[in-house]
Tab-separated table of C-alpha atoms and ligand atoms in Angstrom:
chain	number	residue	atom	x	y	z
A	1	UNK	CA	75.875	118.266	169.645
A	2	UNK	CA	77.081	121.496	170.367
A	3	UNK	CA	76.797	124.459	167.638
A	4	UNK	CA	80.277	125.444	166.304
A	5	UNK	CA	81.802	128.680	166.637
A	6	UNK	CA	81.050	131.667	164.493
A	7	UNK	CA	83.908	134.063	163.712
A	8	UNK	CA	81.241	136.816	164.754
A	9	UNK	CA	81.323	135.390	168.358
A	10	UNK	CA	84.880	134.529	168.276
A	11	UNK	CA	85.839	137.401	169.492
A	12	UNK	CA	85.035	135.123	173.154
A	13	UNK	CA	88.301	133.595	172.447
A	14	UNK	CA	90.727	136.468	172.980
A	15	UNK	CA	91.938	136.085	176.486
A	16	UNK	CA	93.299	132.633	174.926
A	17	UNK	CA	94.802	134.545	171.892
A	18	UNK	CA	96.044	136.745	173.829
A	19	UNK	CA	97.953	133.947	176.349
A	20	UNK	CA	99.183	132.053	173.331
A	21	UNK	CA	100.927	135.325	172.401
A	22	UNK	CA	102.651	135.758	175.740
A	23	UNK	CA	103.029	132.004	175.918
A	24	UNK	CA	104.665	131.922	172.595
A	25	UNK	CA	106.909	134.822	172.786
A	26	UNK	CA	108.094	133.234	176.595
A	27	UNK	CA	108.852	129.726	175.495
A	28	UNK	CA	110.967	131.148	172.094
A	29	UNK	CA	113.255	133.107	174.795
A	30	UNK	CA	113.996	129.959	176.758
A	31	UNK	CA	114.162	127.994	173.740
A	32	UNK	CA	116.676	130.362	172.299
A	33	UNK	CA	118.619	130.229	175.273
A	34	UNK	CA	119.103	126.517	174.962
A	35	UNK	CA	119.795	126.344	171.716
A	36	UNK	CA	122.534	128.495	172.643
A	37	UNK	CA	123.906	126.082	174.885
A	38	UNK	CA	122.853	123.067	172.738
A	39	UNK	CA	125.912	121.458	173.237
A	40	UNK	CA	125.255	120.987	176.726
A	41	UNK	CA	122.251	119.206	175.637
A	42	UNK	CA	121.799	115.280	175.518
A	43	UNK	CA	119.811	114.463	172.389
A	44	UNK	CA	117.222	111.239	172.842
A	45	UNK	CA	116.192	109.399	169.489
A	46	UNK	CA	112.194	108.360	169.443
A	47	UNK	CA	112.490	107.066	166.353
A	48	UNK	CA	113.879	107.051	162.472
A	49	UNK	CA	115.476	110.675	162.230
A	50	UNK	CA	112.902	111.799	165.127
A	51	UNK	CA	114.957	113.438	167.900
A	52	UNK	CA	114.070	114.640	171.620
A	53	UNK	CA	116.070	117.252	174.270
A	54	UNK	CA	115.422	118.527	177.427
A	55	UNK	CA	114.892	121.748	175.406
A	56	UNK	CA	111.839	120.269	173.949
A	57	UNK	CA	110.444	118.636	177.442
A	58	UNK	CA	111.088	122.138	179.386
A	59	UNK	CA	109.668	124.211	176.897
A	60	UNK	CA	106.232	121.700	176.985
A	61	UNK	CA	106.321	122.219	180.976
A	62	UNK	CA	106.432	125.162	180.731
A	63	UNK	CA	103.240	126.101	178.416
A	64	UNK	CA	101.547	123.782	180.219
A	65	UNK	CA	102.031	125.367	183.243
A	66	UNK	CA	101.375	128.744	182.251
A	67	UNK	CA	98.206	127.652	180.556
A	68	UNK	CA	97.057	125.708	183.483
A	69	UNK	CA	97.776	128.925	185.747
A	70	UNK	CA	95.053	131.196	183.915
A	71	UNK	CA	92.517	128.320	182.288
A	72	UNK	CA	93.207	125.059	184.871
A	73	UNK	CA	89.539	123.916	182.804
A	74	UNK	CA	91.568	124.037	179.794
A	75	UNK	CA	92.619	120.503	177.945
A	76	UNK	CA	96.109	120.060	176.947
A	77	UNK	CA	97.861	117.700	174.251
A	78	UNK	CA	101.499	118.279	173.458
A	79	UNK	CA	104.178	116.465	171.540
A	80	UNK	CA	106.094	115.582	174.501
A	81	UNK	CA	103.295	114.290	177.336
A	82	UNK	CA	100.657	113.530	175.187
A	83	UNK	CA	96.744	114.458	175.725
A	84	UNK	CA	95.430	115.416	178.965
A	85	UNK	CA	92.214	116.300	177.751
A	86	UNK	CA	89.480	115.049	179.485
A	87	UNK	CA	85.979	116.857	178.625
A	88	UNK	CA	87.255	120.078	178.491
A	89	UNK	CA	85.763	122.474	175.678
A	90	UNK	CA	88.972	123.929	174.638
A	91	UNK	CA	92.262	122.571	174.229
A	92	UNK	CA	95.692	123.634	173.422
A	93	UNK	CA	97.457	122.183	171.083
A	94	UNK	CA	101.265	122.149	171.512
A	95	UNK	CA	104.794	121.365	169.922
A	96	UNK	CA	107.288	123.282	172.022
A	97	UNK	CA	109.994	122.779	169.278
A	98	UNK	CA	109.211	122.317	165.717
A	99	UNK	CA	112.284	121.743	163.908
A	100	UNK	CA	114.198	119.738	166.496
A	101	UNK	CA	116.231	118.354	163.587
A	102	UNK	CA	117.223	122.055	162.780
A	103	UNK	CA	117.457	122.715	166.452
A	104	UNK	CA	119.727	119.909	167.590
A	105	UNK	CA	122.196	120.837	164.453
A	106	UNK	CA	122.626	124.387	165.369
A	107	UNK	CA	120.130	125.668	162.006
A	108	UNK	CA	117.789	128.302	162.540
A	109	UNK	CA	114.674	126.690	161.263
A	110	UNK	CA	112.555	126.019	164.343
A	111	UNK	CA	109.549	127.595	165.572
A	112	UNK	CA	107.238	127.683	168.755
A	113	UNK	CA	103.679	126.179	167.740
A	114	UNK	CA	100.428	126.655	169.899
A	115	UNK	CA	96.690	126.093	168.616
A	116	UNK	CA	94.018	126.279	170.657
A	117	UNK	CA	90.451	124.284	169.640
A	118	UNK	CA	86.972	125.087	171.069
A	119	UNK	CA	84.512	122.738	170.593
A	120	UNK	CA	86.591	121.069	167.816
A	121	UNK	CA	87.428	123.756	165.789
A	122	UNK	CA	90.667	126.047	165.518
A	123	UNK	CA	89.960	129.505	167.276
A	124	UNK	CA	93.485	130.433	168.218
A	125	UNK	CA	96.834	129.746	166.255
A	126	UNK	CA	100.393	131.253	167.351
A	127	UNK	CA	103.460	130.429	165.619
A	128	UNK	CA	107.030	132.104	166.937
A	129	UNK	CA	110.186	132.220	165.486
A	130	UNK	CA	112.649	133.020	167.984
A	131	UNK	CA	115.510	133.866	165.702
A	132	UNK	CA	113.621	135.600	163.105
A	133	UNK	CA	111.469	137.168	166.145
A	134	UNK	CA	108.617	136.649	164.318
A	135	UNK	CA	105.256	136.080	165.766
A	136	UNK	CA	102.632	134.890	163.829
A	137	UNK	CA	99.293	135.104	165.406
A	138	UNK	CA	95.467	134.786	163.865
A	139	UNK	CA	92.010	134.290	165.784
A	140	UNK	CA	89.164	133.189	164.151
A	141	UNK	CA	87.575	135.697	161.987
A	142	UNK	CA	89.865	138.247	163.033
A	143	UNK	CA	92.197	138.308	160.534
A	144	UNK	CA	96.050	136.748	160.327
A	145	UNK	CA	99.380	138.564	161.225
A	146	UNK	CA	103.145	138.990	161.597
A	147	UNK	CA	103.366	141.323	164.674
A	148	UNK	CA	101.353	144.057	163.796
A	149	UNK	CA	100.872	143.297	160.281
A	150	UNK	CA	98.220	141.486	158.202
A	151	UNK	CA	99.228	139.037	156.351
A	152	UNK	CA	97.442	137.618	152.375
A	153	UNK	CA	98.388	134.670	151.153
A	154	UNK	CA	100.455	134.501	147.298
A	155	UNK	CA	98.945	135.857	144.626
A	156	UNK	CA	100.308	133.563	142.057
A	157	UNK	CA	97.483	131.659	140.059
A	158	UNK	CA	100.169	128.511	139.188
A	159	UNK	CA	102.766	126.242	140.943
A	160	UNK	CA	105.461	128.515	138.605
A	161	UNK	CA	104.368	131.982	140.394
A	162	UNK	CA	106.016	130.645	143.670
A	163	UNK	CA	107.976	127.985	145.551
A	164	UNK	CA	106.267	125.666	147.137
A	165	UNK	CA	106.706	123.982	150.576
A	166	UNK	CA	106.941	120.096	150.907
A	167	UNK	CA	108.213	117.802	154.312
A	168	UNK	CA	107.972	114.190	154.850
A	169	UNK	CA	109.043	111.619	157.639
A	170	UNK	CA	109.259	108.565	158.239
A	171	UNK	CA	106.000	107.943	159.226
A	172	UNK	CA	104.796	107.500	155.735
A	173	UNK	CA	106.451	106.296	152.492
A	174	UNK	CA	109.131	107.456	150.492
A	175	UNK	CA	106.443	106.518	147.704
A	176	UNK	CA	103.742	108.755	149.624
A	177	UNK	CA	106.305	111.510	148.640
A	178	UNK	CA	109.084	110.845	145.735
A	179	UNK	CA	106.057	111.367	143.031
A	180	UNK	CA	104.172	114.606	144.577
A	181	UNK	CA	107.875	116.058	143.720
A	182	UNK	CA	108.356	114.549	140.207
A	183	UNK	CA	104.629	115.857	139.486
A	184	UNK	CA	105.402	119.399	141.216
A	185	UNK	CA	108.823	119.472	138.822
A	186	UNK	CA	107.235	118.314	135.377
A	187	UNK	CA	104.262	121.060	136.042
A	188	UNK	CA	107.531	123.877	135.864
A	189	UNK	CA	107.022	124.249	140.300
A	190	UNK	CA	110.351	124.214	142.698
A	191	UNK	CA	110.236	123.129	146.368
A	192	UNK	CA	111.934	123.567	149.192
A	193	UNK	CA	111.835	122.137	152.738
A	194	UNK	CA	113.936	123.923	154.939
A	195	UNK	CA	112.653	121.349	158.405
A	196	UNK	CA	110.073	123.002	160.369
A	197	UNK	CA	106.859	122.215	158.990
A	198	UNK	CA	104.860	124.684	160.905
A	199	UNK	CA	107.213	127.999	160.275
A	200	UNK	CA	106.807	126.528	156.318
A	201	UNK	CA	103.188	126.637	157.061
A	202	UNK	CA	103.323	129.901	158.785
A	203	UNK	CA	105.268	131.039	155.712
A	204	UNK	CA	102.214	130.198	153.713
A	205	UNK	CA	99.901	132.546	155.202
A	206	UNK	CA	102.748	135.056	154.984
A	207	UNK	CA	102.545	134.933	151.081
A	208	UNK	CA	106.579	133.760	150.880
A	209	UNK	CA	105.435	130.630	149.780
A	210	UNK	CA	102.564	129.399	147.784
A	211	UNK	CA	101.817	126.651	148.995
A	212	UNK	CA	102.807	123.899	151.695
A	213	UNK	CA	102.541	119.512	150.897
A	214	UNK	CA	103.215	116.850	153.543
A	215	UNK	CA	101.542	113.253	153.396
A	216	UNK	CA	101.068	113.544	157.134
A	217	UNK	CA	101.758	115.942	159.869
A	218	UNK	CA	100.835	115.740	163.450
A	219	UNK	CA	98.222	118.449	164.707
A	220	UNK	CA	100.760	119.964	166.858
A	221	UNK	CA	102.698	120.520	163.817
A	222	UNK	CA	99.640	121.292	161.768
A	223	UNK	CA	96.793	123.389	163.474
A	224	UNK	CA	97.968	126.880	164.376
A	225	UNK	CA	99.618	126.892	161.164
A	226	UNK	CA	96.442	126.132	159.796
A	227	UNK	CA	94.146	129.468	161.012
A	228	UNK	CA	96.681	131.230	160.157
A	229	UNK	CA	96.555	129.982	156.386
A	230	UNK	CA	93.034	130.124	156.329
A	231	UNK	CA	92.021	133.772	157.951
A	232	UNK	CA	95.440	134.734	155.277
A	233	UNK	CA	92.683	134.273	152.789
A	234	UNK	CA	94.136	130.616	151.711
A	235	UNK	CA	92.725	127.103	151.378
A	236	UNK	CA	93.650	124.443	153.344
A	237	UNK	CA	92.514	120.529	153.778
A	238	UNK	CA	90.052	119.211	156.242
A	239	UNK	CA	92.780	118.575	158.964
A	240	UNK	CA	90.400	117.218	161.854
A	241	UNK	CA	88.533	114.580	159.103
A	242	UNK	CA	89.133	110.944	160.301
A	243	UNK	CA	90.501	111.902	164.049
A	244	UNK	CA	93.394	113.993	162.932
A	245	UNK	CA	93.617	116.011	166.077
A	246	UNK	CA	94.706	112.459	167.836
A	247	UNK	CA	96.124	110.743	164.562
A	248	UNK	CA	97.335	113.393	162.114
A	249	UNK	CA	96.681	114.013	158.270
A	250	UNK	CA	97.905	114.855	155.005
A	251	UNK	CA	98.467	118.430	154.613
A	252	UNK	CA	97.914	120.209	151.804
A	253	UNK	CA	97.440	124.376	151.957
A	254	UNK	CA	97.888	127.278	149.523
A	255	UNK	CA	96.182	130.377	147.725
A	256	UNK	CA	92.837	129.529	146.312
A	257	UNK	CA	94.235	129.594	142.732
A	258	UNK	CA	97.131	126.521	143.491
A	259	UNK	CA	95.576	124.207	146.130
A	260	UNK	CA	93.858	121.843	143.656
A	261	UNK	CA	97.022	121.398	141.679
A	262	UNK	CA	98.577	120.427	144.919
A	263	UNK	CA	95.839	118.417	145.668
A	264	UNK	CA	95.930	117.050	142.172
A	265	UNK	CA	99.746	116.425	142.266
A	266	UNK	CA	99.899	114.784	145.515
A	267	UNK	CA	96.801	112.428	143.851
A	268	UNK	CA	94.392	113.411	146.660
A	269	UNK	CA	90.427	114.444	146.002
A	270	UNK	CA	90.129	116.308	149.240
A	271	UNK	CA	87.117	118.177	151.064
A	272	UNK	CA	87.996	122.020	152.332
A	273	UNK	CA	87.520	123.252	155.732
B	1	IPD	C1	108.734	117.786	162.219
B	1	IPD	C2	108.984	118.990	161.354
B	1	IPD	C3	109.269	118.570	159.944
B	1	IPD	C4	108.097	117.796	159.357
B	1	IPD	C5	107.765	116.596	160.241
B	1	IPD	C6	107.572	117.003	161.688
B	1	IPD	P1	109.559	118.063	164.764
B	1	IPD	O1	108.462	118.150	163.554
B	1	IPD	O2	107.870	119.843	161.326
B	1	IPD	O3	109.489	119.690	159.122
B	1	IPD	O4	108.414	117.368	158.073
B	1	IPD	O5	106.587	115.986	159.783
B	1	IPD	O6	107.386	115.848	162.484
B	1	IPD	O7	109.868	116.609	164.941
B	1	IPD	O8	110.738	118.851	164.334
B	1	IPD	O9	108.806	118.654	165.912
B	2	CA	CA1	106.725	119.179	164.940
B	3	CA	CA1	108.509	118.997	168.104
């Protein structure tokens, strides 16, 4: 069994950080582009309200590529095509367009989302907002940001300090979801899910909202989202328990003062990370 990695030797992992940046930043500008021109674009269903483009498919190609160019060792497992993994010690982790729903209907609430895993554990997490122009970027034990600057999670010590973030598909319930909101309501907290999970997330470790809920999110959707919450200072669930980098998990971040009343509210007894 390989030894995880220490934050003190993360520092190993910046040519990747650094790539995921450029990546990131790249992919947003043809993303925006084609959401300009997203009526040009024929829309695919995979599922109950779970939508596809070209947009999506191009923008996975196209990380792909680039990360194949400068790390060809590298695994790869993307929303669109799936793992292509093999052995390989790291691997990115990809959805080229989170908040395809958003996307498709011409709202501005969709995002750019690349982790990248050595040895199993989160090292490298990008998220970019193309609208917004936001980057936001955090390497192991070096700290979270938005462009150049740090970011803390909320300070609030309750669910009434700040608004919370929820989403939910169809992949679970409506039950795995209509009572986390009653519970969130009656305990004096407000929600709102505004349909990309990983900018919500993102927002998190921003400190706009205090806290993020979803019965279960894909790690594409999940992981970069979740280094950035954690080196923001916050808490977050044991994402990677039970195979959730092939299978997903519930998700369940926030400061250190509010993730057990999520936890409590969404009547989970979870482990941290
Ligand atoms: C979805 C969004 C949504 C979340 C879903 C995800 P997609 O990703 O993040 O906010 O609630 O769980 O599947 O389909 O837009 O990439
Ligand atoms: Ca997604
Ligand atoms: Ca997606």
């Amino acid at each position: 069994m390989k030894a995880p990695c220490q934050p003190s030797d993360a520092a190993m992992h910046d040519p990747r950080y650094l790539l995921a940046q450029a990546i990131a930043v790249h992919a947003g500008a043809m993303a925006l582009e084609m959401f300009r021109r997203r009526a040009q674009l024929v829309i695919e269903s995979k599922g109950p309200q779970d939508m596809v483009s070209a947009a999506d498919r191009n923008v996975e190609q196209y990380v792909k590529e680039r990360v194949r160019a400068m790390f060809p060792g590298d695994g790869f497992f993307g929303e669109e095509g799936g793992a292509d993994v093999g052995d390989a010690e790291y691997i990115w982790v990809v959805d080229p367009i989170d908040g395809t729903a958003c996307f498709v209907n011409g709202m501005y609430a969709w995002c750019i989302s690349i982790a990248v895993l050595y040895r199993g554990q989160v090292v490298v997490g990008v998220v970019y907002d193309p609208n917004a122009n936001e980057l936001f970027h955090a390497r192991l034990g070096g700290g979270a940001f938005c462009g150049p600057e740090p970011m803390r999670v909320h300070p609030g010590p309750t669910l009434k300090d700040g608004v919370l973030g929820v989403g939910t598909s169809f992949r679970v319930g409506v039950d795995d979801f209509i009572p986390f909101l009653d519970a969130v309501l009656r305990d004096g907290g407000m929600f709102i899910r505004n349909g990309s999970g990983a900018l919500m997330i993102a927002y998190v470790a921003a400190g706009r909202l205090i806290g993020y809920f979803e019965p279960h999110m894909n790690a594409w959707d999940a992981l970069a989202g979740y280094l950035l919450v954690s080196e923001a200072g916050g808490r977050v669930s044991d994402f990677l328990a039970g195979n959730g980098l092939l299978h997903g998990n519930v998700v369940v971040v926030g400061n250190q003062a509010v993730w057990g009343q999520i936890a409590t509210h969404a009547g989970l007894a979870l482990e941290t990370t």
